[in-house]
Amino acid sequence: MQIFKSDYFKNMGLGGVRAKVENGERLSFEDGLRLFECPEPLAVGALAHQMRIRLHGDKAFYVVNQHVNYTNICINGCVFCAYQREEGQDGGFVLSKEDVMVKLDGAALTPREVHIVGGCHPKLPLAYFEDILSAIKERYPDVILKCFTAVEIAHFARLEKTTTKDVLSRLKTAGLDMLPGGGAEIFNQSIREQLCPRKSTAEEWLAVHEEAHALDMKTNCTMLFGHIETMEDRVDHLVRLRESQDRGGGYTCFIPLPFLTENSQLSIENPLTGLEELRTIAISRLMLDNIPHIKAYWVMLGVKQAQAALKFGADDFDGTVVEEKIGHEAGATSEQGMTRIELEEMITGCGCTPVERDGFFNEV
Ligand code: SF4
């Protein structure tokens, strides 16, 4: 912070925000808006970097993980989704348990974390998912299974005619360790009705996560930004996540997801600039004072932007991934996967210290 003249933040309208950040005080909704309105994204980034250094020093975490997308058949039809197919449509697929095991057995590195998500398939029973989780745990007992968004959990409950809590308990018994953060999109219901009217509401999404926390499971959380939402919607989303964390405390990591326009039915007049992506990541760090980690998800950001994000408040670089379909169908231009060496080189290349972790962020 020494490189900035003493009145720099004040001149940027951030004097009060800076004082709060330095004193470890919580930022208000209005502070969040002020950060979005600040004419200089670098000032916002500097404050977020200060907070990130206080929390994690120069460490940047990564995990040897593997993504598996079990189906792209989905009944929800979200307008931004380039991944979904209808049942019977060309290009639709459903993996069998054996297909999943072949993917894991073929990985160059045994993953510490397996991330499984897919579309809301109209027919797959809960037993299909229980079988997959049990088979993975049997063969890889130490792996952390981070599977199924809150939207999928709610969908399984509807198909099984039971509660989300019951679904979570059954999947936990089968081996589920934690939930990923997808499906949160943006919480403002009027935006959800335009983007994803058949998807769980914000209240349902938050309730599933809080049920998981009550069952002693960790979860992640996300925000999809850069589509038709306003800056107020972004701040509202972050504040609602922060309040949810105050109630349960089970969120481990927040993942800001920039909207990728390619192959989407949604046309965006002013697509996100790189600096606006970085500003939103920085504001996430500053607003989410009770969520330990902010992810620079290189799959969606691209590797170079993810490196920059490590200087704008993010401290996690995700992982090896191996094969990713959802972001790539939406136009992500990153590689499908990275090796441990490549990840470490990317992290050291921007002046951070790589730290390998497991799915719960324990250093390994
Ligand atoms: S975003 Fe998810 S829930 Fe929505 S259509 Fe795509 S796969 Fe289905």
Short mmCIF file of C-alpha atoms and ligand atoms in Angstrom, two decimals:
data_model
loop_
_atom_site.label_atom_id
_atom_site.label_comp_id
_atom_site.label_asym_id
_atom_site.label_seq_id
_atom_site.Cartn_x
_atom_site.Cartn_y
_atom_site.Cartn_z
CA MET A 1 0.00 0.00 0.00
CA GLN A 2 3.07 2.22 0.41
CA ILE A 3 3.21 2.78 -3.35
CA PHE A 4 -0.03 4.79 -3.25
CA LYS A 5 0.02 8.41 -2.07
CA SER A 6 -1.89 8.90 1.18
CA ASP A 7 -4.86 10.61 -0.47
CA TYR A 8 -5.09 8.20 -3.45
CA PHE A 9 -7.99 6.11 -2.08
CA LYS A 10 -9.76 9.20 -0.76
CA ASN A 11 -9.58 10.78 -4.21
CA MET A 12 -11.06 7.58 -5.62
CA GLY A 13 -14.01 7.83 -3.22
CA LEU A 14 -12.69 4.87 -1.23
CA GLY A 15 -11.24 6.57 1.86
CA GLY A 16 -13.88 5.06 4.17
CA VAL A 17 -13.66 1.63 2.53
CA ARG A 18 -9.90 1.61 2.88
CA ALA A 19 -10.16 2.42 6.60
CA LYS A 20 -12.60 -0.46 7.09
CA VAL A 21 -10.39 -2.89 5.16
CA GLU A 22 -7.36 -1.90 7.20
CA ASN A 23 -9.29 -2.28 10.47
CA GLY A 24 -10.82 -5.61 9.45
CA GLU A 25 -14.36 -4.18 9.54
CA ARG A 26 -17.25 -5.52 7.47
CA LEU A 27 -18.15 -3.57 4.32
CA SER A 28 -21.74 -2.46 3.79
CA PHE A 29 -23.95 -2.85 0.71
CA GLU A 30 -23.21 0.82 -0.10
CA ASP A 31 -19.47 0.16 0.19
CA GLY A 32 -19.89 -2.63 -2.35
CA LEU A 33 -21.61 -0.25 -4.77
CA ARG A 34 -18.91 2.37 -4.18
CA LEU A 35 -16.29 -0.19 -5.19
CA PHE A 36 -18.17 -0.93 -8.43
CA GLU A 37 -18.50 2.81 -9.14
CA CYS A 38 -14.84 3.63 -8.45
CA PRO A 39 -13.28 5.01 -11.65
CA GLU A 40 -10.04 3.11 -11.04
CA PRO A 41 -10.28 -0.73 -10.89
CA LEU A 42 -6.64 -0.86 -9.78
CA ALA A 43 -7.56 0.95 -6.54
CA VAL A 44 -10.19 -1.74 -5.86
CA GLY A 45 -7.70 -4.45 -6.73
CA ALA A 46 -5.08 -2.99 -4.36
CA LEU A 47 -7.50 -3.13 -1.42
CA ALA A 48 -8.50 -6.71 -2.25
CA HIS A 49 -4.85 -7.72 -2.59
CA GLN A 50 -4.14 -6.23 0.83
CA MET A 51 -6.91 -8.39 2.33
CA ARG A 52 -5.78 -11.50 0.43
CA ILE A 53 -2.18 -11.04 1.68
CA ARG A 54 -3.43 -10.62 5.24
CA LEU A 55 -5.39 -13.91 4.95
CA HIS A 56 -3.04 -16.07 2.90
CA GLY A 57 0.27 -14.27 2.37
CA ASP A 58 1.60 -15.00 -1.12
CA LYS A 59 0.26 -18.57 -1.18
CA ALA A 60 -1.79 -19.63 -4.17
CA PHE A 61 -3.55 -22.96 -3.67
CA TYR A 62 -4.21 -25.67 -6.23
CA VAL A 63 -5.54 -29.22 -6.15
CA VAL A 64 -4.94 -32.36 -8.20
CA ASN A 65 -8.56 -32.85 -9.18
CA GLN A 66 -10.67 -34.31 -11.93
CA HIS A 67 -13.98 -33.11 -13.31
CA VAL A 68 -16.60 -35.56 -14.52
CA ASN A 69 -19.79 -34.40 -16.24
CA TYR A 70 -22.17 -37.38 -16.10
CA THR A 71 -24.86 -36.08 -18.49
CA ASN A 72 -25.70 -33.03 -20.55
CA ILE A 73 -29.39 -33.94 -20.76
CA CYS A 74 -31.34 -31.40 -18.76
CA ILE A 75 -34.96 -30.36 -18.39
CA ASN A 76 -34.22 -26.81 -17.22
CA GLY A 77 -33.38 -25.02 -20.49
CA CYS A 78 -31.54 -22.06 -18.95
CA VAL A 79 -31.13 -19.47 -21.72
CA PHE A 80 -27.43 -18.93 -21.06
CA CYS A 81 -26.54 -22.62 -21.17
CA ALA A 82 -24.55 -23.94 -24.13
CA TYR A 83 -24.09 -27.34 -22.54
CA GLN A 84 -27.62 -28.68 -22.21
CA ARG A 85 -29.32 -31.12 -24.63
CA GLU A 86 -32.84 -32.47 -24.55
CA GLU A 87 -33.52 -36.14 -24.17
CA GLY A 88 -33.15 -37.79 -27.60
CA GLN A 89 -31.32 -34.80 -29.09
CA ASP A 90 -28.08 -35.36 -31.04
CA GLY A 91 -25.03 -34.95 -28.84
CA GLY A 92 -26.83 -35.93 -25.64
CA PHE A 93 -25.00 -38.36 -23.38
CA VAL A 94 -25.27 -40.15 -20.05
CA LEU A 95 -22.21 -41.83 -18.52
CA SER A 96 -22.55 -45.20 -16.87
CA LYS A 97 -20.81 -45.98 -13.60
CA GLU A 98 -18.25 -47.92 -15.64
CA ASP A 99 -17.66 -44.89 -17.92
CA VAL A 100 -16.96 -42.75 -14.86
CA MET A 101 -14.52 -45.30 -13.46
CA VAL A 102 -12.70 -45.56 -16.81
CA LYS A 103 -12.21 -41.78 -16.78
CA LEU A 104 -10.81 -41.81 -13.24
CA ASP A 105 -8.66 -44.91 -13.76
CA GLY A 106 -7.17 -43.35 -16.89
CA ALA A 107 -6.02 -40.14 -15.18
CA ALA A 108 -2.28 -39.46 -15.20
CA LEU A 109 -2.45 -38.49 -11.50
CA THR A 110 -4.77 -40.01 -8.92
CA PRO A 111 -7.04 -37.11 -8.02
CA ARG A 112 -7.39 -35.88 -4.44
CA GLU A 113 -10.76 -34.39 -5.35
CA VAL A 114 -13.37 -35.51 -7.88
CA HIS A 115 -15.87 -32.88 -9.01
CA ILE A 116 -19.04 -34.38 -10.52
CA VAL A 117 -21.89 -32.29 -11.91
CA GLY A 118 -24.35 -32.62 -14.77
CA GLY A 119 -27.70 -31.60 -16.18
CA CYS A 120 -31.03 -32.25 -14.45
CA HIS A 121 -31.87 -35.50 -16.25
CA PRO A 122 -35.58 -36.39 -16.25
CA LYS A 123 -35.13 -40.05 -15.32
CA LEU A 124 -31.86 -40.87 -13.55
CA PRO A 125 -32.77 -42.22 -10.11
CA LEU A 126 -30.89 -41.38 -6.93
CA ALA A 127 -29.59 -44.96 -6.84
CA TYR A 128 -27.55 -44.20 -10.01
CA PHE A 129 -25.68 -41.45 -8.13
CA GLU A 130 -25.33 -43.50 -4.95
CA ASP A 131 -23.79 -46.30 -7.03
CA ILE A 132 -21.26 -43.98 -8.66
CA LEU A 133 -20.20 -42.39 -5.37
CA SER A 134 -19.85 -45.78 -3.61
CA ALA A 135 -17.82 -47.22 -6.49
CA ILE A 136 -15.41 -44.26 -6.46
CA LYS A 137 -14.99 -44.37 -2.67
CA GLU A 138 -14.39 -48.11 -2.78
CA ARG A 139 -11.59 -47.77 -5.31
CA TYR A 140 -10.23 -44.39 -4.10
CA PRO A 141 -11.02 -44.23 -0.36
CA ASP A 142 -8.98 -41.04 0.21
CA VAL A 143 -10.55 -38.99 -2.57
CA ILE A 144 -12.82 -36.08 -1.64
CA LEU A 145 -16.08 -36.25 -3.57
CA LYS A 146 -17.38 -32.77 -4.38
CA CYS A 147 -20.52 -33.47 -6.35
CA PHE A 148 -23.91 -32.11 -7.43
CA THR A 149 -25.00 -28.49 -7.31
CA ALA A 150 -27.86 -27.46 -5.05
CA VAL A 151 -29.99 -27.33 -8.22
CA GLU A 152 -29.28 -31.02 -8.90
CA ILE A 153 -29.95 -31.93 -5.25
CA ALA A 154 -33.35 -30.19 -5.45
CA HIS A 155 -34.05 -31.97 -8.76
CA PHE A 156 -33.17 -35.40 -7.28
CA ALA A 157 -35.53 -34.67 -4.37
CA ARG A 158 -38.39 -33.83 -6.74
CA LEU A 159 -37.82 -37.00 -8.80
CA GLU A 160 -37.60 -39.17 -5.67
CA LYS A 161 -40.55 -37.36 -4.04
CA THR A 162 -38.54 -36.74 -0.92
CA THR A 163 -36.78 -33.82 0.80
CA THR A 164 -33.45 -32.28 -0.13
CA LYS A 165 -32.24 -33.11 3.37
CA ASP A 166 -33.01 -36.79 2.77
CA VAL A 167 -31.19 -36.69 -0.58
CA LEU A 168 -28.14 -35.07 1.05
CA SER A 169 -28.13 -37.67 3.85
CA ARG A 170 -28.36 -40.58 1.40
CA LEU A 171 -25.61 -39.20 -0.81
CA LYS A 172 -23.44 -38.50 2.23
CA THR A 173 -23.85 -42.13 3.29
CA ALA A 174 -22.77 -43.16 -0.23
CA GLY A 175 -19.60 -41.07 0.01
CA LEU A 176 -20.45 -37.45 -0.81
CA ASP A 177 -18.08 -35.11 1.04
CA MET A 178 -19.03 -31.67 -0.16
CA LEU A 179 -21.11 -29.70 -2.68
CA PRO A 180 -19.67 -27.55 -5.44
CA GLY A 181 -21.05 -24.02 -5.72
CA GLY A 182 -22.77 -24.04 -9.12
CA GLY A 183 -26.35 -23.08 -9.85
CA ALA A 184 -26.35 -19.92 -7.73
CA GLU A 185 -26.15 -17.77 -10.92
CA ILE A 186 -27.42 -14.43 -9.62
CA PHE A 187 -29.88 -14.40 -6.74
CA ASN A 188 -32.22 -11.60 -7.90
CA GLN A 189 -35.40 -13.52 -8.74
CA SER A 190 -36.47 -11.21 -11.59
CA ILE A 191 -33.15 -11.92 -13.34
CA ARG A 192 -33.44 -15.66 -12.61
CA GLU A 193 -36.88 -15.64 -14.23
CA GLN A 194 -35.33 -14.32 -17.43
CA LEU A 195 -32.23 -16.53 -17.35
CA CYS A 196 -33.30 -19.77 -15.73
CA PRO A 197 -36.99 -19.78 -14.82
CA ARG A 198 -37.15 -23.52 -14.17
CA LYS A 199 -34.14 -23.58 -11.89
CA SER A 200 -34.28 -23.50 -8.08
CA THR A 201 -34.87 -20.05 -6.60
CA ALA A 202 -32.17 -18.29 -4.57
CA GLU A 203 -33.97 -19.29 -1.37
CA GLU A 204 -33.98 -22.96 -2.41
CA TRP A 205 -30.32 -22.82 -3.40
CA LEU A 206 -29.34 -21.25 -0.09
CA ALA A 207 -31.52 -23.69 1.88
CA VAL A 208 -29.83 -26.73 0.31
CA HIS A 209 -26.40 -25.35 1.18
CA GLU A 210 -27.45 -24.58 4.73
CA GLU A 211 -28.88 -28.09 5.08
CA ALA A 212 -25.55 -29.49 3.89
CA HIS A 213 -23.73 -27.31 6.45
CA ALA A 214 -26.05 -28.62 9.18
CA LEU A 215 -25.07 -32.15 8.12
CA ASP A 216 -21.46 -31.11 8.68
CA MET A 217 -20.65 -30.94 4.97
CA LYS A 218 -18.57 -28.18 3.41
CA THR A 219 -19.78 -26.43 0.25
CA ASN A 220 -18.56 -23.86 -2.25
CA CYS A 221 -20.53 -20.97 -3.72
CA THR A 222 -20.53 -19.09 -7.02
CA MET A 223 -21.88 -16.04 -8.84
CA LEU A 224 -22.41 -15.86 -12.60
CA PHE A 225 -21.85 -12.25 -13.63
CA GLY A 226 -21.60 -10.16 -16.78
CA HIS A 227 -24.99 -10.94 -18.35
CA ILE A 228 -28.12 -8.85 -17.65
CA GLU A 229 -27.60 -8.23 -13.96
CA THR A 230 -26.89 -4.82 -12.41
CA MET A 231 -24.07 -3.91 -10.03
CA GLU A 232 -26.73 -3.83 -7.26
CA ASP A 233 -27.58 -7.44 -8.11
CA ARG A 234 -23.93 -8.46 -7.74
CA VAL A 235 -23.59 -6.74 -4.35
CA ASP A 236 -26.93 -8.21 -3.22
CA HIS A 237 -25.72 -11.68 -4.23
CA LEU A 238 -22.49 -11.29 -2.24
CA VAL A 239 -24.31 -9.94 0.82
CA ARG A 240 -26.78 -12.86 0.77
CA LEU A 241 -23.93 -15.36 0.61
CA ARG A 242 -22.21 -13.58 3.48
CA GLU A 243 -25.40 -13.73 5.56
CA SER A 244 -25.79 -17.43 4.76
CA GLN A 245 -22.21 -18.01 5.89
CA ASP A 246 -22.96 -16.17 9.15
CA ARG A 247 -25.78 -18.68 9.75
CA GLY A 248 -23.92 -21.91 8.94
CA GLY A 249 -20.25 -21.31 8.31
CA GLY A 250 -19.80 -24.15 5.82
CA TYR A 251 -18.72 -22.29 2.69
CA THR A 252 -15.06 -22.92 1.91
CA CYS A 253 -14.52 -21.06 -1.34
CA PHE A 254 -16.31 -18.54 -3.55
CA ILE A 255 -15.95 -18.85 -7.32
CA PRO A 256 -16.79 -15.77 -9.41
CA LEU A 257 -17.78 -17.00 -12.88
CA PRO A 258 -17.70 -14.55 -15.80
CA PHE A 259 -20.47 -15.12 -18.33
CA LEU A 260 -19.11 -16.52 -21.60
CA THR A 261 -21.19 -15.43 -24.56
CA GLU A 262 -20.23 -18.00 -27.18
CA ASN A 263 -22.92 -20.62 -28.02
CA SER A 264 -25.41 -19.01 -25.63
CA GLN A 265 -28.93 -17.92 -26.66
CA LEU A 266 -28.38 -14.73 -24.67
CA SER A 267 -26.89 -11.83 -26.60
CA ILE A 268 -25.08 -9.31 -24.44
CA GLU A 269 -24.71 -5.70 -25.58
CA ASN A 270 -21.62 -4.93 -23.51
CA PRO A 271 -19.65 -8.08 -22.77
CA LEU A 272 -17.37 -7.96 -19.75
CA THR A 273 -13.94 -6.43 -20.12
CA GLY A 274 -10.95 -8.08 -18.48
CA LEU A 275 -10.70 -5.25 -15.97
CA GLU A 276 -14.35 -5.59 -14.98
CA GLU A 277 -13.81 -9.30 -14.38
CA LEU A 278 -10.89 -8.46 -12.11
CA ARG A 279 -12.82 -5.73 -10.32
CA THR A 280 -15.67 -8.16 -9.56
CA ILE A 281 -13.22 -10.75 -8.23
CA ALA A 282 -11.63 -8.07 -6.04
CA ILE A 283 -14.99 -6.90 -4.68
CA SER A 284 -15.91 -10.51 -3.92
CA ARG A 285 -12.78 -10.77 -1.75
CA LEU A 286 -13.61 -7.55 0.04
CA MET A 287 -17.31 -8.24 0.65
CA LEU A 288 -17.02 -11.93 1.60
CA ASP A 289 -15.04 -11.38 4.78
CA ASN A 290 -16.25 -14.69 6.25
CA ILE A 291 -15.50 -16.99 3.29
CA PRO A 292 -11.86 -18.02 3.45
CA HIS A 293 -10.98 -18.55 -0.21
CA ILE A 294 -11.66 -16.87 -3.57
CA LYS A 295 -11.01 -18.96 -6.65
CA ALA A 296 -9.41 -17.77 -9.87
CA TYR A 297 -11.09 -20.45 -11.99
CA TRP A 298 -8.68 -20.65 -14.89
CA VAL A 299 -11.08 -22.73 -17.00
CA MET A 300 -13.52 -19.82 -17.32
CA LEU A 301 -11.14 -16.88 -16.90
CA GLY A 302 -8.35 -18.19 -19.08
CA VAL A 303 -4.97 -18.88 -17.56
CA LYS A 304 -3.48 -15.40 -17.96
CA GLN A 305 -6.51 -13.65 -16.48
CA ALA A 306 -6.51 -16.18 -13.62
CA GLN A 307 -2.88 -15.23 -12.93
CA ALA A 308 -3.89 -11.55 -12.79
CA ALA A 309 -6.78 -12.47 -10.46
CA LEU A 310 -4.23 -13.75 -7.93
CA LYS A 311 -3.25 -10.08 -7.54
CA PHE A 312 -6.90 -8.95 -7.31
CA GLY A 313 -7.95 -10.86 -4.21
CA ALA A 314 -8.05 -14.49 -5.40
CA ASP A 315 -5.88 -17.09 -3.65
CA ASP A 316 -6.88 -20.37 -5.31
CA PHE A 317 -6.07 -21.51 -8.85
CA ASP A 318 -8.40 -24.55 -8.86
CA GLY A 319 -6.64 -27.60 -10.24
CA THR A 320 -5.65 -30.05 -12.91
CA VAL A 321 -9.34 -30.55 -13.98
CA VAL A 322 -8.38 -33.04 -16.79
CA GLU A 323 -11.60 -32.71 -18.81
CA GLU A 324 -14.20 -29.97 -18.58
CA LYS A 325 -17.28 -29.70 -20.79
CA ILE A 326 -19.62 -27.03 -19.39
CA GLY A 327 -17.35 -23.97 -19.68
CA HIS A 328 -15.83 -25.17 -22.94
CA GLU A 329 -19.22 -25.60 -24.63
CA ALA A 330 -19.87 -21.98 -23.62
CA GLY A 331 -16.70 -20.83 -25.39
CA ALA A 332 -13.94 -21.18 -22.80
CA THR A 333 -10.66 -21.16 -24.72
CA SER A 334 -8.49 -22.58 -21.95
CA GLU A 335 -6.94 -26.02 -22.14
CA GLN A 336 -9.00 -29.01 -20.98
CA GLY A 337 -6.56 -29.70 -18.17
CA MET A 338 -3.20 -28.74 -16.71
CA THR A 339 -0.42 -30.78 -15.18
CA ARG A 340 0.83 -30.15 -11.65
CA ILE A 341 4.03 -28.67 -13.12
CA GLU A 342 2.10 -26.33 -15.43
CA LEU A 343 -0.07 -25.15 -12.54
CA GLU A 344 2.95 -24.47 -10.37
CA GLU A 345 4.68 -22.60 -13.20
CA MET A 346 1.58 -20.44 -13.74
CA ILE A 347 1.48 -19.60 -10.05
CA THR A 348 5.18 -18.86 -9.59
CA GLY A 349 5.09 -16.90 -12.87
CA CYS A 350 3.01 -14.23 -11.17
CA GLY A 351 5.05 -14.07 -8.00
CA CYS A 352 2.96 -16.35 -5.76
CA THR A 353 3.99 -19.51 -3.91
CA PRO A 354 2.16 -22.65 -5.10
CA VAL A 355 0.62 -24.72 -2.31
CA GLU A 356 -1.01 -28.05 -3.11
CA ARG A 357 -4.22 -28.66 -1.16
CA ASP A 358 -7.00 -31.21 -0.87
CA GLY A 359 -10.69 -30.47 -1.51
CA PHE A 360 -11.13 -29.04 2.00
CA PHE A 361 -8.15 -26.70 1.56
CA ASN A 362 -5.91 -28.71 3.87
CA GLU A 363 -2.32 -28.29 2.68
CA VAL A 364 -0.79 -31.56 1.46
S1 SF4 B 1 -27.20 -24.43 -16.64
FE1 SF4 B 1 -27.43 -26.45 -15.69
S2 SF4 B 1 -29.58 -26.51 -15.08
FE2 SF4 B 1 -29.41 -24.88 -16.63
S3 SF4 B 1 -29.83 -25.88 -18.60
FE3 SF4 B 1 -27.60 -25.95 -18.30
S4 SF4 B 1 -27.21 -27.92 -17.39
FE4 SF4 B 1 -29.39 -27.50 -17.11
#
